[in-house]
mmCIF file of C-alpha atoms in Angstrom:
data_model
loop_
_atom_site.group_PDB
_atom_site.id
_atom_site.type_symbol
_atom_site.label_atom_id
_atom_site.label_comp_id
_atom_site.label_asym_id
_atom_site.label_seq_id
_atom_site.Cartn_x
_atom_site.Cartn_y
_atom_site.Cartn_z
ATOM 1 C CA MET S 132 95.998 87.328 89.341
ATOM 2 C CA LEU S 133 98.322 89.581 91.304
ATOM 3 C CA GLN S 134 100.301 87.567 93.864
ATOM 4 C CA ALA S 135 102.864 88.093 96.614
ATOM 5 C CA ILE S 136 104.521 84.793 97.526
ATOM 6 C CA ASP S 137 106.760 84.805 100.619
ATOM 7 C CA LEU S 138 107.680 88.345 99.621
ATOM 8 C CA SER S 139 110.428 89.929 101.721
ATOM 9 C CA LYS S 140 112.306 93.203 101.506
ATOM 10 C CA SER S 141 115.200 94.321 103.694
ATOM 11 C CA TYR S 142 116.925 97.688 103.966
ATOM 12 C CA GLY S 143 120.132 96.787 105.733
ATOM 13 C CA GLU S 144 119.053 95.335 109.052
ATOM 14 C CA HIS S 145 115.489 96.668 108.742
ATOM 15 C CA LEU S 146 112.979 94.088 107.490
ATOM 16 C CA ALA S 147 110.245 96.043 105.677
ATOM 17 C CA LEU S 148 108.409 92.962 104.343
ATOM 18 C CA ASP S 149 108.522 89.596 106.071
ATOM 19 C CA LYS S 150 107.368 86.676 103.888
ATOM 20 C CA LEU S 151 104.205 88.469 102.790
ATOM 21 C CA ASN S 152 101.557 86.378 101.037
ATOM 22 C CA LEU S 153 98.529 87.914 99.361
ATOM 23 C CA THR S 154 96.472 87.543 96.192
ATOM 24 C CA LEU S 155 94.291 89.892 94.195
ATOM 25 C CA ALA S 156 91.962 88.471 91.569
ATOM 26 C CA PRO S 157 90.343 90.474 88.742
ATOM 27 C CA GLY S 158 87.372 92.414 90.091
ATOM 28 C CA GLU S 159 88.540 92.328 93.715
ATOM 29 C CA ILE S 160 89.224 95.444 95.773
ATOM 30 C CA PHE S 161 91.777 94.642 98.482
ATOM 31 C CA CYS S 162 92.360 97.426 101.029
ATOM 32 C CA LEU S 163 95.584 97.211 103.033
ATOM 33 C CA LEU S 164 95.503 98.907 106.432
ATOM 34 C CA GLY S 165 98.445 99.503 108.727
ATOM 35 C CA GLN S 166 100.547 102.142 110.418
ATOM 36 C CA ASN S 167 103.274 104.031 108.601
ATOM 37 C CA GLY S 168 106.162 101.608 108.153
ATOM 38 C CA ALA S 169 103.931 98.521 108.153
ATOM 39 C CA GLY S 170 105.006 97.682 104.580
ATOM 40 C CA LYS S 171 102.023 98.834 102.520
ATOM 41 C CA THR S 172 103.890 101.234 100.229
ATOM 42 C CA THR S 173 106.854 98.860 99.933
ATOM 43 C CA THR S 174 104.466 96.174 98.702
ATOM 44 C CA ILE S 175 103.011 98.504 96.090
ATOM 45 C CA ASN S 176 106.444 99.694 94.947
ATOM 46 C CA ILE S 177 107.605 96.110 94.406
ATOM 47 C CA PHE S 178 104.564 95.377 92.255
ATOM 48 C CA LEU S 179 105.270 98.575 90.315
ATOM 49 C CA GLY S 180 108.820 97.354 89.670
ATOM 50 C CA LEU S 181 110.314 100.307 91.548
ATOM 51 C CA LEU S 182 111.886 98.040 94.169
ATOM 52 C CA GLU S 183 113.477 94.613 93.925
ATOM 53 C CA PRO S 184 112.418 92.098 96.590
ATOM 54 C CA SER S 185 115.110 90.608 98.788
ATOM 55 C CA SER S 186 113.418 87.232 98.449
ATOM 56 C CA GLY S 187 110.116 85.743 97.381
ATOM 57 C CA GLN S 188 108.051 86.684 94.341
ATOM 58 C CA ALA S 189 105.703 89.435 93.188
ATOM 59 C CA LEU S 190 103.731 88.133 90.201
ATOM 60 C CA ILE S 191 101.330 89.885 87.842
ATOM 61 C CA ASP S 192 99.326 87.372 85.828
ATOM 62 C CA GLY S 193 102.172 84.924 86.391
ATOM 63 C CA HIS S 194 104.937 87.317 85.295
ATOM 64 C CA PRO S 195 107.518 88.717 87.736
ATOM 65 C CA ALA S 196 106.724 92.362 88.478
ATOM 66 C CA ASN S 197 110.194 93.441 87.347
ATOM 67 C CA GLU S 198 109.616 92.095 83.811
ATOM 68 C CA ARG S 199 108.368 95.476 82.662
ATOM 69 C CA GLN S 200 107.694 94.577 79.034
ATOM 70 C CA ALA S 201 105.417 91.747 80.119
ATOM 71 C CA VAL S 202 103.502 93.578 82.841
ATOM 72 C CA ALA S 203 103.608 97.325 82.098
ATOM 73 C CA HIS S 204 100.281 97.310 80.232
ATOM 74 C CA ARG S 205 98.590 95.212 82.927
ATOM 75 C CA ILE S 206 99.083 97.584 85.838
ATOM 76 C CA ALA S 207 98.523 101.254 86.667
ATOM 77 C CA TYR S 208 99.213 103.432 89.690
ATOM 78 C CA ILE S 209 97.227 106.144 91.459
ATOM 79 C CA PRO S 210 99.420 107.863 94.102
ATOM 80 C CA GLU S 211 98.189 110.010 96.972
ATOM 81 C CA VAL S 212 98.776 113.064 94.775
ATOM 82 C CA VAL S 213 98.275 112.385 91.071
ATOM 83 C CA GLN S 214 101.227 113.752 89.082
ATOM 84 C CA LEU S 215 99.881 115.137 85.802
ATOM 85 C CA TYR S 216 100.531 118.272 83.725
ATOM 86 C CA GLY S 217 98.751 121.256 85.218
ATOM 87 C CA GLU S 218 98.950 123.339 82.060
ATOM 88 C CA LEU S 219 97.197 120.657 80.000
ATOM 89 C CA THR S 220 93.461 120.023 80.108
ATOM 90 C CA GLY S 221 91.927 116.807 81.357
ATOM 91 C CA LEU S 222 91.412 115.665 77.763
ATOM 92 C CA GLU S 223 94.982 116.573 76.807
ATOM 93 C CA ASN S 224 96.475 114.737 79.788
ATOM 94 C CA LEU S 225 94.426 111.651 78.992
ATOM 95 C CA ASP S 226 95.440 111.788 75.321
ATOM 96 C CA PHE S 227 99.136 112.326 76.140
ATOM 97 C CA PHE S 228 99.470 109.491 78.649
ATOM 98 C CA SER S 229 97.385 107.128 76.520
ATOM 99 C CA ARG S 230 99.775 107.752 73.607
ATOM 100 C CA LEU S 231 102.736 107.058 75.909
ATOM 101 C CA ALA S 232 101.134 103.685 76.650
ATOM 102 C CA GLY S 233 100.772 103.015 72.921
ATOM 103 C CA TYR S 234 97.075 103.851 72.465
ATOM 104 C CA ARG S 235 95.720 106.526 70.157
ATOM 105 C CA TYR S 236 92.108 107.449 70.848
ATOM 106 C CA SER S 237 89.694 109.691 69.007
ATOM 107 C CA GLU S 238 88.224 112.635 70.906
ATOM 108 C CA ASP S 239 84.960 110.708 71.231
ATOM 109 C CA GLU S 240 86.830 107.784 72.794
ATOM 110 C CA LEU S 241 88.705 110.081 75.181
ATOM 111 C CA SER S 242 85.435 111.735 76.121
ATOM 112 C CA ALA S 243 83.888 108.321 76.783
ATOM 113 C CA LEU S 244 86.710 107.494 79.213
ATOM 114 C CA LEU S 245 86.254 110.764 81.110
ATOM 115 C CA ARG S 246 82.510 110.204 81.190
ATOM 116 C CA ARG S 247 83.108 106.682 82.507
ATOM 117 C CA VAL S 248 85.002 108.066 85.532
ATOM 118 C CA GLN S 249 82.287 110.686 86.095
ATOM 119 C CA LEU S 250 84.446 113.742 85.464
ATOM 120 C CA PRO S 251 82.069 116.685 84.810
ATOM 121 C CA GLU S 252 82.063 117.617 81.143
ATOM 122 C CA THR S 253 82.563 121.271 82.081
ATOM 123 C CA ALA S 254 86.065 120.335 83.322
ATOM 124 C CA TRP S 255 87.296 118.385 80.299
ATOM 125 C CA ARG S 256 88.824 121.402 78.553
ATOM 126 C CA ARG S 257 90.026 123.253 81.634
ATOM 127 C CA PRO S 258 93.696 123.179 82.705
ATOM 128 C CA LEU S 259 94.344 120.479 85.278
ATOM 129 C CA ALA S 260 95.824 123.117 87.602
ATOM 130 C CA THR S 261 92.231 124.262 88.244
ATOM 131 C CA TYR S 262 91.057 120.780 89.317
ATOM 132 C CA SER S 263 90.336 119.571 92.827
ATOM 133 C CA LYS S 264 92.205 116.505 94.096
ATOM 134 C CA GLY S 265 89.176 114.320 93.444
ATOM 135 C CA MET S 266 88.898 115.537 89.860
ATOM 136 C CA SER S 267 92.610 114.916 89.224
ATOM 137 C CA GLN S 268 92.213 111.391 90.576
ATOM 138 C CA LYS S 269 89.420 110.763 88.089
ATOM 139 C CA VAL S 270 91.737 111.752 85.239
ATOM 140 C CA GLY S 271 94.372 109.395 86.669
ATOM 141 C CA ILE S 272 91.848 106.555 86.732
ATOM 142 C CA ALA S 273 90.762 107.398 83.173
ATOM 143 C CA ILE S 274 94.438 107.113 82.151
ATOM 144 C CA ALA S 275 94.590 103.687 83.822
ATOM 145 C CA LEU S 276 91.508 102.625 81.870
ATOM 146 C CA GLY S 277 92.968 104.089 78.691
ATOM 147 C CA LYS S 278 96.020 101.857 78.982
ATOM 148 C CA LYS S 279 93.644 98.912 79.574
ATOM 149 C CA ALA S 280 95.215 98.027 82.910
ATOM 150 C CA SER S 281 93.893 94.899 84.588
ATOM 151 C CA TYR S 282 95.015 96.066 88.036
ATOM 152 C CA ILE S 283 95.203 99.505 89.629
ATOM 153 C CA LEU S 284 97.454 100.095 92.644
ATOM 154 C CA MET S 285 96.492 103.013 94.881
ATOM 155 C CA ASP S 286 98.407 104.605 97.764
ATOM 156 C CA GLU S 287 96.264 106.641 100.194
ATOM 157 C CA PRO S 288 93.835 107.710 97.440
ATOM 158 C CA THR S 289 91.160 109.066 99.823
ATOM 159 C CA SER S 290 93.546 111.294 101.802
ATOM 160 C CA GLY S 291 92.401 114.902 101.584
ATOM 161 C CA LEU S 292 89.152 114.199 99.747
ATOM 162 C CA ASP S 293 86.030 116.001 100.916
ATOM 163 C CA PRO S 294 82.999 113.826 101.830
ATOM 164 C CA LYS S 295 81.325 114.205 98.419
ATOM 165 C CA ALA S 296 84.524 113.309 96.569
ATOM 166 C CA SER S 297 85.062 110.317 98.887
ATOM 167 C CA VAL S 298 81.596 108.984 98.083
ATOM 168 C CA GLU S 299 82.154 109.479 94.347
ATOM 169 C CA PHE S 300 85.545 107.771 94.584
ATOM 170 C CA ALA S 301 84.039 104.769 96.400
ATOM 171 C CA GLU S 302 81.286 104.461 93.776
ATOM 172 C CA LEU S 303 83.850 104.606 90.973
ATOM 173 C CA CYS S 304 86.061 101.927 92.565
ATOM 174 C CA ARG S 305 83.094 99.602 93.049
ATOM 175 C CA ALA S 306 82.052 100.167 89.436
ATOM 176 C CA LEU S 307 85.572 99.311 88.230
ATOM 177 C CA GLY S 308 85.564 96.168 90.358
ATOM 178 C CA GLY S 309 82.257 95.211 88.770
ATOM 179 C CA GLU S 310 83.917 95.545 85.368
ATOM 180 C CA GLY S 311 86.691 93.141 86.373
ATOM 181 C CA VAL S 312 89.442 95.600 87.331
ATOM 182 C CA GLY S 313 91.457 94.490 90.380
ATOM 183 C CA ILE S 314 92.363 97.233 92.877
ATOM 184 C CA LEU S 315 95.035 97.025 95.584
ATOM 185 C CA MET S 316 94.700 100.033 97.868
ATOM 186 C CA ALA S 317 96.957 101.099 100.752
ATOM 187 C CA THR S 318 95.000 103.280 103.146
ATOM 188 C CA HIS S 319 94.635 104.517 106.722
ATOM 189 C CA ASP S 320 90.911 105.179 106.239
ATOM 190 C CA ILE S 321 89.109 102.296 107.956
ATOM 191 C CA PHE S 322 85.581 103.453 107.180
ATOM 192 C CA ASN S 323 86.264 104.053 103.489
ATOM 193 C CA ALA S 324 88.080 100.719 103.310
ATOM 194 C CA VAL S 325 84.982 98.896 104.524
ATOM 195 C CA GLY S 326 82.791 100.894 102.159
ATOM 196 C CA ILE S 327 85.026 100.401 99.109
ATOM 197 C CA GLY S 328 86.787 97.069 99.555
ATOM 198 C CA SER S 329 85.693 93.524 98.961
ATOM 199 C CA ARG S 330 88.552 92.335 101.196
ATOM 200 C CA ILE S 331 90.598 93.998 103.915
ATOM 201 C CA GLY S 332 94.018 93.142 105.282
ATOM 202 C CA ILE S 333 95.896 94.583 108.248
ATOM 203 C CA MET S 334 99.674 94.778 107.965
ATOM 204 C CA ARG S 335 102.110 95.002 110.849
ATOM 205 C CA ALA S 336 105.912 94.856 110.676
ATOM 206 C CA GLY S 337 105.848 93.671 107.057
ATOM 207 C CA GLN S 338 103.359 90.855 107.610
ATOM 208 C CA LEU S 339 99.690 90.436 106.770
ATOM 209 C CA VAL S 340 98.354 89.687 110.255
ATOM 210 C CA TYR S 341 94.615 89.810 109.552
ATOM 211 C CA GLU S 342 92.434 89.360 106.486
ATOM 212 C CA ALA S 343 88.644 89.338 106.032
ATOM 213 C CA HIS S 344 85.867 89.944 103.538
ATOM 214 C CA THR S 345 84.162 93.281 104.170
ATOM 215 C CA ASP S 346 80.728 91.694 104.290
ATOM 216 C CA SER S 347 81.802 89.823 107.442
ATOM 217 C CA ILE S 348 82.954 92.807 109.530
ATOM 218 C CA SER S 349 81.640 96.296 110.303
ATOM 219 C CA ALA S 350 83.733 99.444 110.320
ATOM 220 C CA GLU S 351 83.375 99.665 114.106
ATOM 221 C CA GLU S 352 84.506 96.050 114.563
ATOM 222 C CA LEU S 353 87.422 96.598 112.192
ATOM 223 C CA GLN S 354 88.474 99.753 114.006
ATOM 224 C CA ALA S 355 88.543 97.928 117.350
ATOM 225 C CA LEU S 356 90.478 95.031 115.823
ATOM 226 C CA TYR S 357 92.886 97.394 114.090
ATOM 227 C CA LEU S 358 93.694 99.183 117.339
ATOM 228 C CA LYS S 359 94.377 95.846 119.034
ATOM 229 C CA THR S 360 96.440 94.521 116.135
ATOM 230 C CA ILE S 361 98.811 97.450 115.719
#
């Protein structure tokens, strides 16, 4: 389980996280909503080990997030813009980053990972510089699967996706959740959050001020609540 326990982060006098508590179990998709500065990205960066909390704990399967040797293989990150090598093909990027994580796959195994994330086979051997954002994201998710991550953290992954790519992304996330992968997603997209997530939380001023299962609230209801909450 991924856990934030009374997690706080201060930058001087600015309190970015204020005793945040949340959990993410394997197979859950937890979408965090909130305005810029609400603490969503700070939360993700602490779990990635990029920031140290001021107090409280960020745990990944019981290990502190800053214990990189213990947690590095358990967690992966998909940023708003996936940073991969444009001159390499999708297959080559997947092979390179899998080797960095300590895994050596045959071409058949690499192909199976790209097929699993629904990347068109016609793109596998094209340079990544020719890919759309949605296609690059699929390679990023294949890399996360290649390192056998239990949890994937995502920051605004649907920003800039066209409607078809958004639908494909939602289907892929739900499929990963069904396979037991936990996803923590920071997003501004209320309608995609309801369509993708199993749980939704609204953050304000570093606190989780609302939380619900998506089967108990519609996108319209969530939008109205979100506008009141922020």
